[in-house]
Structure formats: structure tokens, C-alpha cells
mmCIF file of C-alpha atoms and ligand atoms in Angstrom:
data_model
loop_
_atom_site.group_PDB
_atom_site.id
_atom_site.type_symbol
_atom_site.label_atom_id
_atom_site.label_comp_id
_atom_site.label_asym_id
_atom_site.label_seq_id
_atom_site.Cartn_x
_atom_site.Cartn_y
_atom_site.Cartn_z
ATOM 1 C CA MET B 171 183.120 80.937 82.086
ATOM 2 C CA GLU B 172 182.006 77.449 81.288
ATOM 3 C CA GLU B 173 178.233 77.111 81.047
ATOM 4 C CA LYS B 174 176.530 75.060 83.713
ATOM 5 C CA LYS B 175 174.740 71.873 82.775
ATOM 6 C CA VAL B 176 170.984 72.208 82.607
ATOM 7 C CA MET B 177 168.450 70.268 84.637
ATOM 8 C CA LEU B 178 164.699 70.330 84.112
ATOM 9 C CA SER B 179 161.706 68.630 85.638
ATOM 10 C CA GLY B 180 158.030 69.125 86.318
ATOM 11 C CA ILE B 181 155.244 67.774 88.488
ATOM 12 C CA GLN B 182 151.572 67.821 87.593
ATOM 13 C CA PRO B 183 149.481 69.861 90.020
ATOM 14 C CA SER B 184 146.778 67.215 89.881
ATOM 15 C CA GLY B 185 147.050 66.421 93.586
ATOM 16 C CA ASP B 186 148.612 67.851 96.707
ATOM 17 C CA LEU B 187 152.350 67.233 97.035
ATOM 18 C CA HIS B 188 153.391 64.426 99.362
ATOM 19 C CA LEU B 189 156.401 62.941 101.091
ATOM 20 C CA GLY B 190 157.209 60.824 98.033
ATOM 21 C CA ASN B 191 157.434 63.940 95.849
ATOM 22 C CA TYR B 192 159.594 65.624 98.462
ATOM 23 C CA LEU B 193 162.073 62.844 99.282
ATOM 24 C CA GLY B 194 162.070 61.334 95.784
ATOM 25 C CA ALA B 195 162.281 64.550 93.814
ATOM 26 C CA ILE B 196 162.102 68.093 95.178
ATOM 27 C CA LYS B 197 164.617 67.642 98.024
ATOM 28 C CA ASN B 198 167.201 66.346 95.564
ATOM 29 C CA TRP B 199 166.489 69.135 93.109
ATOM 30 C CA ALA B 200 167.246 71.681 95.797
ATOM 31 C CA ASP B 201 170.637 70.070 96.437
ATOM 32 C CA ARG B 202 171.774 70.535 92.844
ATOM 33 C CA VAL B 203 171.289 74.228 92.483
ATOM 34 C CA ASP B 204 174.953 75.171 92.704
ATOM 35 C CA ASP B 205 176.097 72.808 90.002
ATOM 36 C CA PHE B 206 173.278 73.149 87.493
ATOM 37 C CA ASP B 207 171.112 75.691 85.771
ATOM 38 C CA CYS B 208 167.716 74.434 86.979
ATOM 39 C CA TYR B 209 164.213 74.727 85.534
ATOM 40 C CA TYR B 210 161.222 73.360 87.448
ATOM 41 C CA PHE B 211 157.626 73.837 86.474
ATOM 42 C CA MET B 212 154.039 73.063 87.374
ATOM 43 C CA ALA B 213 152.803 70.864 84.511
ATOM 44 C CA ASP B 214 149.282 72.290 84.517
ATOM 45 C CA GLN B 215 148.676 71.575 80.840
ATOM 46 C CA HIS B 216 149.267 67.890 81.443
ATOM 47 C CA THR B 217 146.625 67.657 84.152
ATOM 48 C CA ILE B 218 143.683 68.334 81.841
ATOM 49 C CA THR B 219 144.131 65.021 80.056
ATOM 50 C CA VAL B 220 141.984 63.937 83.010
ATOM 51 C CA ARG B 221 138.991 66.058 83.997
ATOM 52 C CA GLN B 222 139.923 68.693 86.620
ATOM 53 C CA ASN B 223 137.921 71.038 88.784
ATOM 54 C CA PRO B 224 139.122 74.486 87.572
ATOM 55 C CA ALA B 225 139.182 76.165 90.991
ATOM 56 C CA ASP B 226 141.102 73.248 92.489
ATOM 57 C CA LEU B 227 143.593 73.212 89.637
ATOM 58 C CA ARG B 228 144.296 76.914 90.089
ATOM 59 C CA ARG B 229 144.683 76.559 93.860
ATOM 60 C CA ARG B 230 146.934 73.514 93.594
ATOM 61 C CA THR B 231 149.137 75.119 90.945
ATOM 62 C CA ILE B 232 149.862 78.105 93.191
ATOM 63 C CA GLN B 233 150.155 75.877 96.231
ATOM 64 C CA GLN B 234 152.666 73.707 94.412
ATOM 65 C CA LEU B 235 154.783 76.739 93.641
ATOM 66 C CA ALA B 236 154.635 77.762 97.318
ATOM 67 C CA ALA B 237 155.637 74.225 98.308
ATOM 68 C CA TYR B 238 158.572 74.177 95.852
ATOM 69 C CA ILE B 239 159.910 77.296 97.524
ATOM 70 C CA ALA B 240 159.190 76.027 101.037
ATOM 71 C CA CYS B 241 161.052 72.808 100.183
ATOM 72 C CA GLY B 242 164.154 74.824 99.495
ATOM 73 C CA LEU B 243 163.993 75.767 95.824
ATOM 74 C CA ASP B 244 165.222 79.334 95.883
ATOM 75 C CA PRO B 245 163.416 81.217 93.082
ATOM 76 C CA GLU B 246 166.406 83.461 92.593
ATOM 77 C CA LYS B 247 168.646 80.525 91.795
ATOM 78 C CA ASN B 248 166.131 78.209 90.115
ATOM 79 C CA THR B 249 163.713 79.084 87.352
ATOM 80 C CA LEU B 250 160.269 78.188 88.703
ATOM 81 C CA PHE B 251 157.358 78.601 86.330
ATOM 82 C CA ILE B 252 153.905 77.507 85.266
ATOM 83 C CA GLN B 253 153.848 75.498 82.041
ATOM 84 C CA SER B 254 150.832 77.268 80.514
ATOM 85 C CA HIS B 255 152.602 80.619 80.928
ATOM 86 C CA VAL B 256 155.124 79.639 78.290
ATOM 87 C CA PRO B 257 153.144 78.999 75.081
ATOM 88 C CA ALA B 258 156.251 77.577 73.420
ATOM 89 C CA HIS B 259 155.449 74.223 75.091
ATOM 90 C CA ALA B 260 152.195 73.858 73.156
ATOM 91 C CA GLN B 261 153.788 75.305 70.024
ATOM 92 C CA LEU B 262 156.700 72.894 69.957
ATOM 93 C CA GLY B 263 154.290 70.137 70.963
ATOM 94 C CA TRP B 264 152.452 70.527 67.689
ATOM 95 C CA VAL B 265 155.611 70.395 65.603
ATOM 96 C CA LEU B 266 156.910 67.354 67.455
ATOM 97 C CA SER B 267 153.598 65.550 67.077
ATOM 98 C CA CYS B 268 154.388 65.467 63.359
ATOM 99 C CA TYR B 269 157.649 63.684 64.156
ATOM 100 C CA THR B 270 156.134 61.117 66.497
ATOM 101 C CA MET B 271 154.621 57.888 65.285
ATOM 102 C CA PHE B 272 151.174 56.662 66.178
ATOM 103 C CA GLY B 273 152.673 53.266 66.875
ATOM 104 C CA GLU B 274 155.207 54.478 69.383
ATOM 105 C CA LEU B 275 152.576 56.424 71.336
ATOM 106 C CA SER B 276 150.409 53.296 71.413
ATOM 107 C CA ARG B 277 153.159 51.481 73.260
ATOM 108 C CA MET B 278 153.313 53.904 76.216
ATOM 109 C CA THR B 279 152.410 52.008 79.363
ATOM 110 C CA GLN B 280 151.068 55.105 81.104
ATOM 111 C CA PHE B 281 148.617 55.675 78.250
ATOM 112 C CA LYS B 282 147.429 52.105 78.484
ATOM 113 C CA ASP B 283 146.992 52.404 82.272
ATOM 114 C CA LYS B 284 145.207 55.741 82.160
ATOM 115 C CA ALA B 285 142.968 54.706 79.270
ATOM 116 C CA GLU B 286 141.982 51.688 81.328
ATOM 117 C CA LYS B 287 141.262 53.876 84.376
ATOM 118 C CA HIS B 288 139.331 56.604 82.528
ATOM 119 C CA LYS B 289 137.394 54.576 79.986
ATOM 120 C CA ASP B 290 134.789 57.323 79.574
ATOM 121 C CA ASN B 291 137.370 59.937 78.594
ATOM 122 C CA ILE B 292 140.085 58.465 76.373
ATOM 123 C CA ASN B 293 140.845 61.779 74.710
ATOM 124 C CA ALA B 294 143.506 62.597 72.127
ATOM 125 C CA GLY B 295 145.477 64.588 74.708
ATOM 126 C CA LEU B 296 145.867 61.518 76.867
ATOM 127 C CA PHE B 297 147.339 59.807 73.828
ATOM 128 C CA THR B 298 149.653 62.626 72.707
ATOM 129 C CA TYR B 299 150.739 63.549 76.256
ATOM 130 C CA PRO B 300 154.295 62.210 75.731
ATOM 131 C CA VAL B 301 154.697 64.633 72.821
ATOM 132 C CA LEU B 302 153.911 67.597 75.059
ATOM 133 C CA MET B 303 156.318 66.193 77.606
ATOM 134 C CA ALA B 304 158.982 65.883 74.898
ATOM 135 C CA ALA B 305 158.378 69.544 74.053
ATOM 136 C CA ASP B 306 158.615 70.501 77.759
ATOM 137 C CA ILE B 307 162.017 68.920 77.850
ATOM 138 C CA LEU B 308 163.579 69.642 74.470
ATOM 139 C CA LEU B 309 162.734 73.356 74.541
ATOM 140 C CA TYR B 310 165.264 73.850 77.354
ATOM 141 C CA GLN B 311 168.058 71.706 75.918
ATOM 142 C CA PRO B 312 168.653 70.060 79.312
ATOM 143 C CA ASP B 313 171.458 67.614 80.024
ATOM 144 C CA PHE B 314 169.460 65.789 82.694
ATOM 145 C CA VAL B 315 165.808 65.186 83.441
ATOM 146 C CA PRO B 316 165.223 63.916 86.982
ATOM 147 C CA VAL B 317 162.107 61.735 86.934
ATOM 148 C CA GLY B 318 160.694 58.746 88.753
ATOM 149 C CA GLU B 319 160.967 55.265 87.314
ATOM 150 C CA ASP B 320 157.402 55.561 85.939
ATOM 151 C CA GLN B 321 158.413 58.444 83.656
ATOM 152 C CA LYS B 322 161.502 56.806 82.212
ATOM 153 C CA GLN B 323 159.638 55.602 79.141
ATOM 154 C CA HIS B 324 158.553 59.180 78.415
ATOM 155 C CA VAL B 325 162.129 60.424 78.553
ATOM 156 C CA GLU B 326 163.114 57.610 76.219
ATOM 157 C CA ILE B 327 160.495 58.560 73.641
ATOM 158 C CA THR B 328 161.690 62.159 74.007
ATOM 159 C CA ARG B 329 165.180 61.017 73.068
ATOM 160 C CA ASP B 330 163.819 59.090 70.082
ATOM 161 C CA ILE B 331 161.835 62.084 68.849
ATOM 162 C CA ALA B 332 164.833 64.389 69.288
ATOM 163 C CA LYS B 333 167.134 62.027 67.402
ATOM 164 C CA ARG B 334 164.608 61.670 64.596
ATOM 165 C CA PHE B 335 164.286 65.435 64.266
ATOM 166 C CA ASN B 336 168.049 65.913 64.424
ATOM 167 C CA SER B 337 168.630 63.286 61.768
ATOM 168 C CA VAL B 338 166.577 65.370 59.335
ATOM 169 C CA TYR B 339 167.615 68.911 60.316
ATOM 170 C CA GLY B 340 171.001 68.669 62.040
ATOM 171 C CA GLU B 341 171.835 69.168 65.717
ATOM 172 C CA VAL B 342 168.793 71.114 66.869
ATOM 173 C CA PHE B 343 168.095 69.312 70.127
ATOM 174 C CA LYS B 344 170.415 68.147 72.852
ATOM 175 C CA ILE B 345 169.681 64.508 73.692
ATOM 176 C CA PRO B 346 168.738 64.494 77.403
ATOM 177 C CA GLU B 347 169.540 61.797 79.931
ATOM 178 C CA PRO B 348 166.931 60.588 82.415
ATOM 179 C CA PHE B 349 168.115 60.909 85.989
ATOM 180 C CA ILE B 350 166.443 58.249 88.117
ATOM 181 C CA PRO B 351 166.846 58.645 91.887
ATOM 182 C CA ARG B 352 168.724 55.872 93.700
ATOM 183 C CA ALA B 353 166.574 53.114 95.197
ATOM 184 C CA GLY B 354 166.430 54.609 98.694
ATOM 185 C CA ALA B 355 164.917 57.809 97.351
ATOM 186 C CA ARG B 356 161.889 55.999 96.017
ATOM 187 C CA ILE B 357 159.116 56.132 98.595
ATOM 188 C CA TYR B 358 156.300 53.588 98.685
ATOM 189 C CA GLY B 359 152.807 53.814 100.170
ATOM 190 C CA LEU B 360 152.634 53.281 103.943
ATOM 191 C CA THR B 361 149.757 50.848 103.548
ATOM 192 C CA THR B 362 150.826 49.453 100.167
ATOM 193 C CA PRO B 363 154.621 49.105 100.256
ATOM 194 C CA ASP B 364 154.585 47.353 96.884
ATOM 195 C CA GLY B 365 153.434 50.504 95.046
ATOM 196 C CA LYS B 366 154.747 54.068 95.031
ATOM 197 C CA MET B 367 153.299 56.562 97.498
ATOM 198 C CA SER B 368 150.277 58.014 95.761
ATOM 199 C CA LYS B 369 147.556 60.531 96.464
ATOM 200 C CA SER B 370 145.013 57.977 95.295
ATOM 201 C CA ILE B 371 145.644 55.958 98.468
ATOM 202 C CA PRO B 372 145.462 58.818 101.006
ATOM 203 C CA GLU B 373 145.702 56.678 104.147
ATOM 204 C CA GLY B 374 149.163 55.534 103.056
ATOM 205 C CA CYS B 375 150.220 58.909 101.720
ATOM 206 C CA VAL B 376 151.735 61.680 103.848
ATOM 207 C CA PHE B 377 150.884 65.054 102.330
ATOM 208 C CA LEU B 378 153.250 67.966 102.900
ATOM 209 C CA LEU B 379 150.415 69.930 104.479
ATOM 210 C CA ASP B 380 149.146 67.147 106.761
ATOM 211 C CA GLU B 381 148.788 68.159 110.405
ATOM 212 C CA PRO B 382 151.248 66.467 112.796
ATOM 213 C CA GLU B 383 148.461 64.357 114.383
ATOM 214 C CA VAL B 384 147.445 63.083 110.975
ATOM 215 C CA ILE B 385 151.025 62.164 110.117
ATOM 216 C CA ALA B 386 151.470 60.374 113.448
ATOM 217 C CA ARG B 387 148.303 58.367 112.845
ATOM 218 C CA LYS B 388 149.325 57.375 109.318
ATOM 219 C CA PHE B 389 152.686 56.070 110.564
ATOM 220 C CA LYS B 390 151.082 54.119 113.389
ATOM 221 C CA LYS B 391 148.964 52.342 110.799
ATOM 222 C CA ALA B 392 151.866 51.714 108.416
ATOM 223 C CA VAL B 393 152.175 48.147 107.167
ATOM 224 C CA THR B 394 155.339 46.440 108.377
ATOM 225 C CA ASP B 395 155.556 42.746 107.632
ATOM 226 C CA SER B 396 153.859 39.526 108.401
ATOM 227 C CA ASP B 397 156.892 37.473 109.339
ATOM 228 C CA ARG B 398 157.596 36.389 112.904
ATOM 229 C CA GLU B 399 160.837 38.199 113.295
ATOM 230 C CA ARG B 400 159.300 41.609 114.149
ATOM 231 C CA CYS B 401 162.647 43.330 114.083
ATOM 232 C CA VAL B 402 163.921 46.380 112.263
ATOM 233 C CA ARG B 403 166.166 44.964 109.580
ATOM 234 C CA TYR B 404 166.629 46.113 105.971
ATOM 235 C CA ASP B 405 165.275 43.462 103.623
ATOM 236 C CA ARG B 406 163.606 45.079 100.627
ATOM 237 C CA GLU B 407 162.542 41.711 99.193
ATOM 238 C CA ASN B 408 160.882 40.118 102.232
ATOM 239 C CA LYS B 409 160.107 43.132 104.408
ATOM 240 C CA PRO B 410 159.158 45.914 101.967
ATOM 241 C CA GLY B 411 157.097 47.830 104.540
ATOM 242 C CA VAL B 412 159.975 47.956 107.018
ATOM 243 C CA ALA B 413 162.472 48.790 104.258
ATOM 244 C CA ASN B 414 160.270 51.676 103.158
ATOM 245 C CA LEU B 415 160.055 53.037 106.708
ATOM 246 C CA MET B 416 163.827 52.700 107.024
ATOM 247 C CA ASP B 417 164.308 54.551 103.750
ATOM 248 C CA ILE B 418 162.069 57.340 104.992
ATOM 249 C CA TYR B 419 163.823 57.475 108.355
ATOM 250 C CA SER B 420 167.211 57.418 106.700
ATOM 251 C CA ALA B 421 166.240 60.198 104.286
ATOM 252 C CA VAL B 422 164.986 62.527 107.012
ATOM 253 C CA THR B 423 167.617 61.822 109.679
ATOM 254 C CA GLY B 424 170.656 61.030 107.554
ATOM 255 C CA CYS B 425 171.219 57.767 109.482
ATOM 256 C CA SER B 426 172.492 54.689 107.658
ATOM 257 C CA TYR B 427 170.578 51.389 107.703
ATOM 258 C CA GLU B 428 173.097 49.960 110.189
ATOM 259 C CA GLU B 429 172.619 52.891 112.531
ATOM 260 C CA ILE B 430 168.845 52.494 112.345
ATOM 261 C CA GLU B 431 169.049 48.759 113.000
ATOM 262 C CA ARG B 432 171.221 49.456 116.030
ATOM 263 C CA GLU B 433 168.961 52.233 117.329
ATOM 264 C CA PHE B 434 165.880 49.992 117.263
ATOM 265 C CA ASP B 435 167.569 46.739 118.179
ATOM 266 C CA GLY B 436 165.158 44.732 120.348
ATOM 267 C CA LYS B 437 162.549 47.495 120.331
ATOM 268 C CA GLY B 438 159.945 46.224 117.879
ATOM 269 C CA TYR B 439 157.657 48.074 115.504
ATOM 270 C CA GLY B 440 155.584 49.653 118.269
ATOM 271 C CA VAL B 441 158.539 51.918 118.987
ATOM 272 C CA PHE B 442 159.941 52.143 115.468
ATOM 273 C CA LYS B 443 156.816 53.318 113.621
ATOM 274 C CA PRO B 444 156.018 56.300 115.880
ATOM 275 C CA ALA B 445 159.698 57.277 115.823
ATOM 276 C CA VAL B 446 159.666 57.461 112.039
ATOM 277 C CA GLY B 447 156.428 59.448 112.269
ATOM 278 C CA GLU B 448 158.035 61.908 114.702
ATOM 279 C CA ALA B 449 161.078 62.399 112.497
ATOM 280 C CA VAL B 450 158.856 63.061 109.482
ATOM 281 C CA ILE B 451 156.686 65.478 111.467
ATOM 282 C CA GLU B 452 159.768 67.487 112.414
ATOM 283 C CA THR B 453 161.065 67.494 108.845
ATOM 284 C CA LEU B 454 157.750 68.610 107.402
ATOM 285 C CA ARG B 455 156.879 71.139 110.099
ATOM 286 C CA PRO B 456 158.912 74.053 108.688
ATOM 287 C CA ILE B 457 157.885 73.138 105.136
ATOM 288 C CA ARG B 458 154.224 73.137 106.051
ATOM 289 C CA GLU B 459 154.467 76.400 107.963
ATOM 290 C CA GLU B 460 156.398 78.118 105.200
ATOM 291 C CA THR B 461 154.026 76.843 102.506
ATOM 292 C CA LEU B 462 151.009 78.148 104.424
ATOM 293 C CA ARG B 463 152.720 81.487 104.956
ATOM 294 C CA LEU B 464 153.653 81.813 101.269
ATOM 295 C CA ILE B 465 150.167 80.893 100.040
ATOM 296 C CA LYS B 466 148.886 83.998 101.780
ATOM 297 C CA ASP B 467 151.501 86.163 100.073
ATOM 298 C CA LYS B 468 149.861 86.280 96.660
ATOM 299 C CA ALA B 469 151.871 89.244 95.422
ATOM 300 C CA TYR B 470 155.153 87.489 96.111
ATOM 301 C CA LEU B 471 154.109 84.251 94.412
ATOM 302 C CA GLU B 472 152.903 86.257 91.440
ATOM 303 C CA SER B 473 156.259 87.964 91.154
ATOM 304 C CA VAL B 474 157.969 84.565 91.286
ATOM 305 C CA TYR B 475 155.933 82.947 88.540
ATOM 306 C CA ARG B 476 156.117 86.034 86.339
ATOM 307 C CA GLN B 477 159.869 86.215 86.620
ATOM 308 C CA GLY B 478 160.023 82.443 86.092
ATOM 309 C CA ALA B 479 157.926 82.604 82.927
ATOM 310 C CA GLU B 480 160.094 85.373 81.585
ATOM 311 C CA ARG B 481 163.348 83.531 82.174
ATOM 312 C CA ALA B 482 161.928 80.255 80.888
ATOM 313 C CA SER B 483 160.548 81.932 77.758
ATOM 314 C CA LYS B 484 163.926 83.346 76.899
ATOM 315 C CA ARG B 485 165.476 79.918 76.717
ATOM 316 C CA ALA B 486 162.429 78.191 75.247
ATOM 317 C CA TYR B 487 161.902 80.586 72.368
ATOM 318 C CA LYS B 488 165.507 80.333 71.313
ATOM 319 C CA THR B 489 164.851 76.671 70.616
ATOM 320 C CA LEU B 490 161.384 77.164 69.145
ATOM 321 C CA ASN B 491 162.604 79.815 66.692
ATOM 322 C CA LYS B 492 165.334 77.498 65.508
ATOM 323 C CA VAL B 493 162.800 74.703 65.020
ATOM 324 C CA TYR B 494 160.375 76.926 63.102
ATOM 325 C CA LYS B 495 163.170 78.019 60.809
ATOM 326 C CA LYS B 496 164.341 74.454 60.228
ATOM 327 C CA VAL B 497 160.911 73.157 59.253
ATOM 328 C CA GLY B 498 160.318 76.079 56.901
ATOM 329 C CA PHE B 499 157.912 78.442 58.661
ATOM 330 C CA VAL B 500 158.200 82.089 57.552
ATOM 331 C CA ALA B 501 159.624 84.366 60.237
ATOM 332 C CA ARG B 502 157.209 87.113 61.223
HETATM 333 N N1 LIG W 20 154.782 63.535 83.151
HETATM 334 C C1 LIG W 20 155.356 63.894 84.409
HETATM 335 C C2 LIG W 20 154.576 63.195 85.522
HETATM 336 O O1 LIG W 20 153.419 62.893 85.358
HETATM 337 C C3 LIG W 20 155.334 65.371 84.634
HETATM 338 C C4 LIG W 20 156.063 66.060 83.550
HETATM 339 C C5 LIG W 20 155.513 66.758 82.528
HETATM 340 C C6 LIG W 20 157.482 66.132 83.379
HETATM 341 N N2 LIG W 20 156.468 67.274 81.722
HETATM 342 C C7 LIG W 20 157.695 66.910 82.220
HETATM 343 C C8 LIG W 20 158.567 65.619 84.097
HETATM 344 C C9 LIG W 20 158.979 67.164 81.761
HETATM 345 C C10 LIG W 20 159.862 65.883 83.638
HETATM 346 C C11 LIG W 20 160.063 66.651 82.460
HETATM 347 O O2 LIG W 20 155.135 62.983 86.580
#
């Protein structure tokens, strides 16, 4: 039997999951399960580059696992695990940090942004974060790494590090490809349609666990456009707010832009915005209910992350052992 291609991605449990994570990432992951061998993890080790409240981090990590499952990631078919449960990530991270240049880390735009935002805590982890991410990826020898546009640079440095290592030691790492979702899968903030949907702007961010009333209110307040036309028409350039709402509506209903334009022809935003809200409420309802149900089932979630860590370790340590041997560490 031919081996399936491997797919891997992770999300930091530094905030509650939202519609952007779902439509831009998790929903698409769930669709690929039959064609790929899939690994998805909670990147808890990455979150501590910024100060976290320990109780919140623990709660969000478990909640994120529950949400992954509720969003359709079947833990029997996908390997779902918590990053810190597989020490190989930190172990390979150290090795790779010796094959990563200070200069190339200095060029990472996310480091520059975060250093600017957290001036009182520019720690070494914030700087070497892309090395840990490279380890996350390379350990599993994936073919594809689905990430948002903002993480593309980190996948590129991963490729550079892998090629550098391979050029010294032979073909140790597979060179992964970033897998950027098509434009329509990128969701922007409801109040800031020029920037991606983000937990840091909660009024424009629909969380997976938001109550229906809250979701309805957020959509009513969504920014549309300031032109006179006031009609539902897809124009990403001049009407980004409307385009974003159409993307959301299209993603949850399966309707094309033309169908949406026809449905709301002559109806104005006062009808369109609540309709998008309703469609999102109905899409998120079962996800929210299932997440809340799973959170209460601690024993089940425990069994999932244990099994996930075990399966992930198997693959990860195969790579780590090879790396240790190549660089000259004595086998125990
Ligand atoms: N850095 C990613 C983010 O902030 C999360 C992440 C960590 C990741 N390790 C990864 C994504 C490995 C893909 C592959 O969104």
C-alpha cells in the first residue's frame, strides 16, 4: 500500500478559538482526513513566549482539543496531541537552533511585531520561536503544512533550516510545502475588515463558544462600506467589509457569490447582515454544544490526548533518533 502524504499544523491555545480559525483552518483540515495522514496539535509551548495565566492556559488547551473534535476532527483518524507531551519538539528545537542563524531570526516579521508589542518582555524564546516551530514541523516529515498567510515566513525558514541540515548530513528531513488557504477562506475582523479576525479585537471576532445572541449582535454591528451603493456585491478592493461577510456566508452555506448577490438583490445591509449572523449561528450551534459537552467529559479528552501523544511520539522519535545519530550523540 502506498503511504499517505502527511499533513501537520498547530494552533496556539493563547486565546479562545474563533470563526477565523474554524473557516480558515480547522474546517479544511477535517475535509482532508481521507487523503492524508494528519497531525494537529495544541502549541502550548509557543504560548509562553508571552506571559500566560497558568490556569487559563491549561483550560484553553483542553478546550481547544474539545473544539478540534467538535469541529469534525475525528481523533481516531487524526492524531491530536498537546505539544508539551512530546518532548522531542524541545529536543529537536535545541539541535536546530545550532543550525539557524541569528541574522535570519532577526528578519522574522512576527518577532519584530511581537517585540514591539511586548517591550517589557523581549525574551530569548520570542526570538527563537521559529526554531521550535521548525522542530514541530520537521519531526513529522510532513508534505504539507496548512498555515495562514502570517505564518508563511516561518514555514520558509523551516525549509531553509531543513535544507541546511540536509546539505551537511544527507536527506534527513523532508522539505515541507506551506499550504495557504484560498482567499475566500481567510476571514477578517467584522469591525476591521482590513485585518484578520483576531481575539484582540473581540467585538469583531466571533468565538466558537459565543452565545447566539452575542453572535447576532456582532453581525449587526459589522462594518460594511461607506460608499453610496449599499448593495451586496463582491468587491474585495472597495468593499472589504461586504466581501468578508460574503466570504463568511459562502463558507457556511456553500452559496457562490453570484447566488448571494441574487438572494440579497435590492435588500440592503439591514437584511444581509442579520442573515449572515443567522447562518453562522446555525453553523456554530452544534459545534458549541458538542464542545461544551466534551469539556465535561474529562476522562474521554484525557484518553484522546494520551493516545495522540503516543502516536505522535512514535513518528517524532524516529526523526529525532536519526538526527542525534547524524550529529554524533552517543546512543543510550
Ligand atoms: N506559529 C503558529 C501560529 O502562531 C502555530 C504553530 C506552532 C504551528 N507550530 C506550528 C503551525 C507548526 C503550523 C506548524 O499560528
